[in-house]
Amino acid sequence: MNDNERRSGADDLPFVAAKQDDFAGAIASRSEVSGVHNGRGRAAADRFRVYKNNVIVSLRDALRTTFTATERLMGEEFFGAAAIAFAERNRPQSPLLFRYGEGFAAFLGTLPGLAEYPFVPEVARIEHARVQAYHAADAPPLAPDILSKVAPEALGETRFSPHPASALLWVPKGGLAAFQANQSPPLPETPAPAALITRPQFDVVVTGLPAPTAQFAEKLMAGAPLAQAAEVDDLDLAQGLGLLLGAGAFTGLVDLSAR
């Protein structure tokens, strides 16, 4: 390749990128596409339509893989239609399809057919967080007896580092119990306003938390020191902290007074 050819190829890059954006945009659009040709210069709108349909169907199936309990609640037909509508409006932001569907729960919350079932979007939030936790980075959970090694005068200022797989979700409309009831096999239902998602070992665990413990956990996971996080009405500190540590919600702690 000579210098002129190299320069010509470089000059074509913005054009190629623009065409790629047009192609990707056409896949996500409901409108028909014109100007698509095969390798022989023949119109290929029908082929593109088939390809586009395959892309949307693959995204629908990816959502089905993540949101199994949500689909049981909605029914196969309703879920499939909702998943396709979401896929048509939301392209993956990552080549890793397990990350797809971050906004699906919020999308379900806009559907008139689910207005009377607010727990369904909550179930979807739990399921998405559960899959993300499964693929999160590995890290050893904090030992439950770790606080016994902290000097008493430093205990109140101790901060906790959340485990990479940990997430806290508020699900006050009954999402946790609905999620548990729609597992295979069903799990014992736990009426609780919040769900703690952790992966202490190899399996993801979803734990129901009472409101005071959830508020306490939320503060700790946001970086508040222990004494400040414990300023929650009706909190049983020992029980709440034991529950969080036992579930593997944290992976480290920092004694700020030792700095």
GROMACS .gro file of C-alpha atoms in nm:
model
  259
    1MET     CA    1   0.000   0.000   0.000
    2ASN     CA    2   0.145   0.338  -0.100
    3ASP     CA    3   0.119   0.666   0.094
    4ASN     CA    4  -0.174   0.791  -0.113
    5GLU     CA    5  -0.368   0.473  -0.043
    6ARG     CA    6  -0.293   0.499   0.328
    7ARG     CA    7  -0.414   0.859   0.337
    8SER     CA    8  -0.724   0.767   0.141
    9GLY     CA    9  -0.808   0.487   0.384
   10ALA     CA   10  -0.766   0.719   0.682
   11ASP     CA   11  -0.986   0.981   0.519
   12ASP     CA   12  -1.259   0.721   0.471
   13LEU     CA   13  -1.274   0.632   0.843
   14PRO     CA   14  -1.528   0.902   0.944
   15PHE     CA   15  -1.748   0.794   0.655
   16VAL     CA   16  -1.727   0.428   0.759
   17ALA     CA   17  -1.803   0.516   1.122
   18ALA     CA   18  -2.103   0.720   1.016
   19LYS     CA   19  -2.232   0.430   0.806
   20GLN     CA   20  -2.185   0.194   1.102
   21ASP     CA   21  -2.384   0.430   1.323
   22ASP     CA   22  -2.658   0.447   1.060
   23PHE     CA   23  -2.664   0.068   1.039
   24ALA     CA   24  -2.684   0.028   1.418
   25GLY     CA   25  -2.950   0.296   1.439
   26ALA     CA   26  -3.155   0.124   1.173
   27ILE     CA   27  -3.153  -0.200   1.373
   28ALA     CA   28  -3.301  -0.020   1.673
   29SER     CA   29  -3.555   0.171   1.463
   30ARG     CA   30  -3.902   0.054   1.370
   31SER     CA   31  -3.888   0.236   1.039
   32GLU     CA   32  -3.806   0.069   0.710
   33VAL     CA   33  -3.453   0.105   0.574
   34SER     CA   34  -3.363   0.195   0.218
   35GLY     CA   35  -3.033   0.190   0.036
   36VAL     CA   36  -2.919  -0.149   0.171
   37HIS     CA   37  -2.752  -0.367  -0.094
   38ASN     CA   38  -2.588  -0.707  -0.103
   39GLY     CA   39  -2.239  -0.777  -0.235
   40ARG     CA   40  -2.366  -0.770  -0.593
   41GLY     CA   41  -2.529  -0.431  -0.561
   42ARG     CA   42  -2.884  -0.565  -0.540
   43ALA     CA   43  -3.138  -0.427  -0.296
   44ALA     CA   44  -3.132  -0.626   0.026
   45ALA     CA   45  -3.401  -0.466   0.241
   46ASP     CA   46  -3.564  -0.805   0.305
   47ARG     CA   47  -3.235  -0.956   0.419
   48PHE     CA   48  -3.173  -0.661   0.646
   49ARG     CA   49  -3.523  -0.699   0.792
   50VAL     CA   50  -3.450  -1.064   0.876
   51TYR     CA   51  -3.116  -0.970   1.033
   52LYS     CA   52  -3.278  -0.692   1.234
   53ASN     CA   53  -3.548  -0.930   1.357
   54ASN     CA   54  -3.282  -1.182   1.463
   55VAL     CA   55  -3.100  -0.914   1.661
   56ILE     CA   56  -3.418  -0.808   1.843
   57VAL     CA   57  -3.512  -1.170   1.915
   58SER     CA   58  -3.165  -1.241   2.057
   59LEU     CA   59  -3.202  -0.943   2.291
   60ARG     CA   60  -3.547  -1.063   2.395
   61ASP     CA   61  -3.399  -1.405   2.473
   62ALA     CA   62  -3.118  -1.244   2.672
   63LEU     CA   63  -3.381  -1.067   2.883
   64ARG     CA   64  -3.565  -1.396   2.929
   65THR     CA   65  -3.246  -1.552   3.062
   66THR     CA   66  -3.205  -1.279   3.324
   67PHE     CA   67  -3.567  -1.215   3.422
   68THR     CA   68  -3.706  -1.565   3.467
   69ALA     CA   69  -3.926  -1.489   3.771
   70THR     CA   70  -4.048  -1.169   3.607
   71GLU     CA   71  -4.159  -1.369   3.304
   72ARG     CA   72  -4.344  -1.618   3.524
   73LEU     CA   73  -4.535  -1.330   3.682
   74MET     CA   74  -4.614  -1.157   3.353
   75GLY     CA   75  -4.675  -1.461   3.137
   76GLU     CA   76  -4.475  -1.561   2.833
   77GLU     CA   77  -4.672  -1.358   2.578
   78PHE     CA   78  -4.688  -1.032   2.775
   79PHE     CA   79  -4.323  -1.058   2.877
   80GLY     CA   80  -4.213  -1.133   2.521
   81ALA     CA   81  -4.396  -0.829   2.384
   82ALA     CA   82  -4.253  -0.606   2.658
   83ALA     CA   83  -3.902  -0.742   2.602
   84ILE     CA   84  -3.920  -0.675   2.228
   85ALA     CA   85  -4.051  -0.321   2.287
   86PHE     CA   86  -3.763  -0.259   2.528
   87ALA     CA   87  -3.505  -0.408   2.290
   88GLU     CA   88  -3.628  -0.190   2.004
   89ARG     CA   89  -3.564   0.119   2.215
   90ASN     CA   90  -3.254   0.014   2.406
   91ARG     CA   91  -2.941  -0.119   2.242
   92PRO     CA   92  -2.676  -0.303   2.450
   93GLN     CA   93  -2.405  -0.077   2.586
   94SER     CA   94  -2.169  -0.371   2.638
   95PRO     CA   95  -2.079  -0.682   2.435
   96LEU     CA   96  -2.146  -0.881   2.752
   97LEU     CA   97  -2.516  -0.963   2.731
   98PHE     CA   98  -2.550  -1.043   3.102
   99ARG     CA   99  -2.524  -0.667   3.155
  100TYR     CA  100  -2.816  -0.600   2.924
  101GLY     CA  101  -3.145  -0.499   3.081
  102GLU     CA  102  -3.034  -0.244   3.338
  103GLY     CA  103  -3.331  -0.021   3.257
  104PHE     CA  104  -3.581  -0.302   3.201
  105ALA     CA  105  -3.738  -0.278   3.548
  106ALA     CA  106  -3.795   0.096   3.504
  107PHE     CA  107  -3.942   0.029   3.160
  108LEU     CA  108  -4.185  -0.225   3.307
  109GLY     CA  109  -4.293   0.041   3.556
  110THR     CA  110  -4.422   0.251   3.265
  111LEU     CA  111  -4.649  -0.020   3.122
  112PRO     CA  112  -5.020   0.042   3.190
  113GLY     CA  113  -5.082  -0.331   3.212
  114LEU     CA  114  -4.861  -0.354   3.521
  115ALA     CA  115  -5.000  -0.048   3.701
  116GLU     CA  116  -5.186  -0.271   3.946
  117TYR     CA  117  -4.882  -0.496   3.998
  118PRO     CA  118  -4.601  -0.268   4.124
  119PHE     CA  119  -4.416  -0.567   4.267
  120VAL     CA  120  -4.332  -0.691   3.915
  121PRO     CA  121  -4.075  -0.415   3.839
  122GLU     CA  122  -3.931  -0.478   4.186
  123VAL     CA  123  -3.881  -0.845   4.100
  124ALA     CA  124  -3.706  -0.738   3.781
  125ARG     CA  125  -3.472  -0.513   3.981
  126ILE     CA  126  -3.382  -0.803   4.210
  127GLU     CA  127  -3.319  -1.036   3.917
  128HIS     CA  128  -3.094  -0.791   3.736
  129ALA     CA  129  -2.894  -0.721   4.053
  130ARG     CA  130  -2.868  -1.095   4.114
  131VAL     CA  131  -2.712  -1.157   3.773
  132GLN     CA  132  -2.470  -0.866   3.816
  133ALA     CA  133  -2.367  -1.004   4.155
  134TYR     CA  134  -2.298  -1.345   4.000
  135HIS     CA  135  -2.055  -1.186   3.753
  136ALA     CA  136  -1.897  -0.938   3.997
  137ALA     CA  137  -1.531  -0.953   4.093
  138ASP     CA  138  -1.421  -1.215   4.344
  139ALA     CA  139  -1.328  -1.098   4.692
  140PRO     CA  140  -1.320  -1.272   5.031
  141PRO     CA  141  -1.604  -1.155   5.257
  142LEU     CA  142  -1.523  -0.985   5.583
  143ALA     CA  143  -1.500  -1.228   5.875
  144PRO     CA  144  -1.797  -1.194   6.115
  145ASP     CA  145  -1.561  -1.158   6.413
  146ILE     CA  146  -1.352  -0.883   6.257
  147LEU     CA  147  -1.478  -0.609   6.491
  148SER     CA  148  -1.331  -0.791   6.790
  149LYS     CA  149  -0.990  -0.693   6.653
  150VAL     CA  150  -1.071  -0.320   6.640
  151ALA     CA  151  -0.978  -0.103   6.939
  152PRO     CA  152  -1.295   0.001   7.129
  153GLU     CA  153  -1.213   0.372   7.099
  154ALA     CA  154  -1.184   0.337   6.719
  155LEU     CA  155  -1.497   0.129   6.666
  156GLY     CA  156  -1.735   0.418   6.606
  157GLU     CA  157  -1.521   0.563   6.327
  158THR     CA  158  -1.472   0.233   6.146
  159ARG     CA  159  -1.593   0.229   5.788
  160PHE     CA  160  -1.680  -0.076   5.580
  161SER     CA  161  -1.592  -0.154   5.218
  162PRO     CA  162  -1.885  -0.313   5.032
  163HIS     CA  163  -1.822  -0.642   4.859
  164PRO     CA  164  -1.817  -0.602   4.476
  165ALA     CA  165  -2.119  -0.833   4.455
  166SER     CA  166  -2.326  -0.651   4.719
  167ALA     CA  167  -2.635  -0.446   4.639
  168LEU     CA  168  -2.921  -0.312   4.848
  169LEU     CA  169  -3.263  -0.266   4.689
  170TRP     CA  170  -3.575  -0.112   4.838
  171VAL     CA  171  -3.875  -0.324   4.735
  172PRO     CA  172  -4.167  -0.201   4.950
  173LYS     CA  173  -4.441  -0.324   4.714
  174GLY     CA  174  -4.386  -0.694   4.785
  175GLY     CA  175  -4.117  -0.763   4.526
  176LEU     CA  176  -3.905  -0.983   4.752
  177ALA     CA  177  -4.186  -1.224   4.839
  178ALA     CA  178  -4.296  -1.236   4.474
  179PHE     CA  179  -3.940  -1.311   4.366
  180GLN     CA  180  -3.909  -1.592   4.620
  181ALA     CA  181  -4.248  -1.742   4.531
  182ASN     CA  182  -4.153  -1.756   4.163
  183GLN     CA  183  -3.825  -1.941   4.198
  184SER     CA  184  -3.793  -2.301   4.086
  185PRO     CA  185  -3.848  -2.456   4.333
  186PRO     CA  186  -4.023  -2.176   4.527
  187LEU     CA  187  -3.842  -2.033   4.829
  188PRO     CA  188  -4.001  -1.947   5.165
  189GLU     CA  189  -4.152  -1.601   5.131
  190THR     CA  190  -4.003  -1.320   5.338
  191PRO     CA  191  -4.217  -1.006   5.357
  192ALA     CA  192  -3.954  -0.733   5.382
  193PRO     CA  193  -3.920  -0.380   5.241
  194ALA     CA  194  -3.561  -0.430   5.125
  195ALA     CA  195  -3.349  -0.699   4.965
  196LEU     CA  196  -2.977  -0.746   5.019
  197ILE     CA  197  -2.799  -0.920   4.730
  198THR     CA  198  -2.463  -1.079   4.815
  199ARG     CA  199  -2.232  -1.354   4.694
  200PRO     CA  200  -2.044  -1.473   5.001
  201GLN     CA  201  -1.905  -1.778   4.823
  202PHE     CA  202  -2.007  -1.909   4.481
  203ASP     CA  203  -2.384  -1.866   4.501
  204VAL     CA  204  -2.576  -1.539   4.500
  205VAL     CA  205  -2.793  -1.493   4.808
  206VAL     CA  206  -3.097  -1.265   4.835
  207THR     CA  207  -3.174  -1.170   5.197
  208GLY     CA  208  -3.474  -0.977   5.321
  209LEU     CA  209  -3.399  -0.688   5.556
  210PRO     CA  210  -3.632  -0.501   5.792
  211ALA     CA  211  -3.642  -0.126   5.734
  212PRO     CA  212  -3.406  -0.026   6.022
  213THR     CA  213  -3.141  -0.278   5.916
  214ALA     CA  214  -3.176  -0.173   5.553
  215GLN     CA  215  -3.126   0.193   5.645
  216PHE     CA  216  -2.822   0.095   5.851
  217ALA     CA  217  -2.682  -0.112   5.564
  218GLU     CA  218  -2.746   0.167   5.315
  219LYS     CA  219  -2.543   0.411   5.524
  220LEU     CA  220  -2.256   0.167   5.575
  221MET     CA  221  -2.243   0.082   5.206
  222ALA     CA  222  -2.235   0.455   5.126
  223GLY     CA  223  -1.923   0.494   5.344
  224ALA     CA  224  -2.065   0.629   5.669
  225PRO     CA  225  -1.873   0.538   5.988
  226LEU     CA  226  -2.032   0.279   6.213
  227ALA     CA  227  -2.151   0.519   6.483
  228GLN     CA  228  -2.318   0.748   6.232
  229ALA     CA  229  -2.474   0.462   6.037
  230ALA     CA  230  -2.620   0.320   6.358
  231GLU     CA  231  -2.829   0.634   6.414
  232VAL     CA  232  -3.146   0.462   6.297
  233ASP     CA  233  -3.468   0.433   6.495
  234ASP     CA  234  -3.553   0.083   6.620
  235LEU     CA  235  -3.223  -0.063   6.500
  236ASP     CA  236  -3.092  -0.371   6.679
  237LEU     CA  237  -2.726  -0.294   6.612
  238ALA     CA  238  -2.578  -0.629   6.708
  239GLN     CA  239  -2.839  -0.827   6.516
  240GLY     CA  240  -2.824  -0.601   6.210
  241LEU     CA  241  -2.446  -0.597   6.191
  242GLY     CA  242  -2.432  -0.971   6.243
  243LEU     CA  243  -2.681  -1.023   5.961
  244LEU     CA  244  -2.481  -0.806   5.719
  245LEU     CA  245  -2.148  -0.963   5.803
  246GLY     CA  246  -2.293  -1.312   5.793
  247ALA     CA  247  -2.435  -1.246   5.447
  248GLY     CA  248  -2.096  -1.130   5.319
  249ALA     CA  249  -2.199  -0.771   5.244
  250PHE     CA  250  -1.850  -0.632   5.307
  251THR     CA  251  -1.496  -0.721   5.212
  252GLY     CA  252  -1.287  -0.489   5.427
  253LEU     CA  253  -1.289  -0.213   5.685
  254VAL     CA  254  -1.086   0.098   5.756
  255ASP     CA  255  -1.003   0.235   6.099
  256LEU     CA  256  -0.972   0.608   6.027
  257SER     CA  257  -0.832   0.686   6.372
  258ALA     CA  258  -0.527   0.473   6.292
  259ARG     CA  259  -0.427   0.710   6.011
   0.00000   0.00000   0.00000
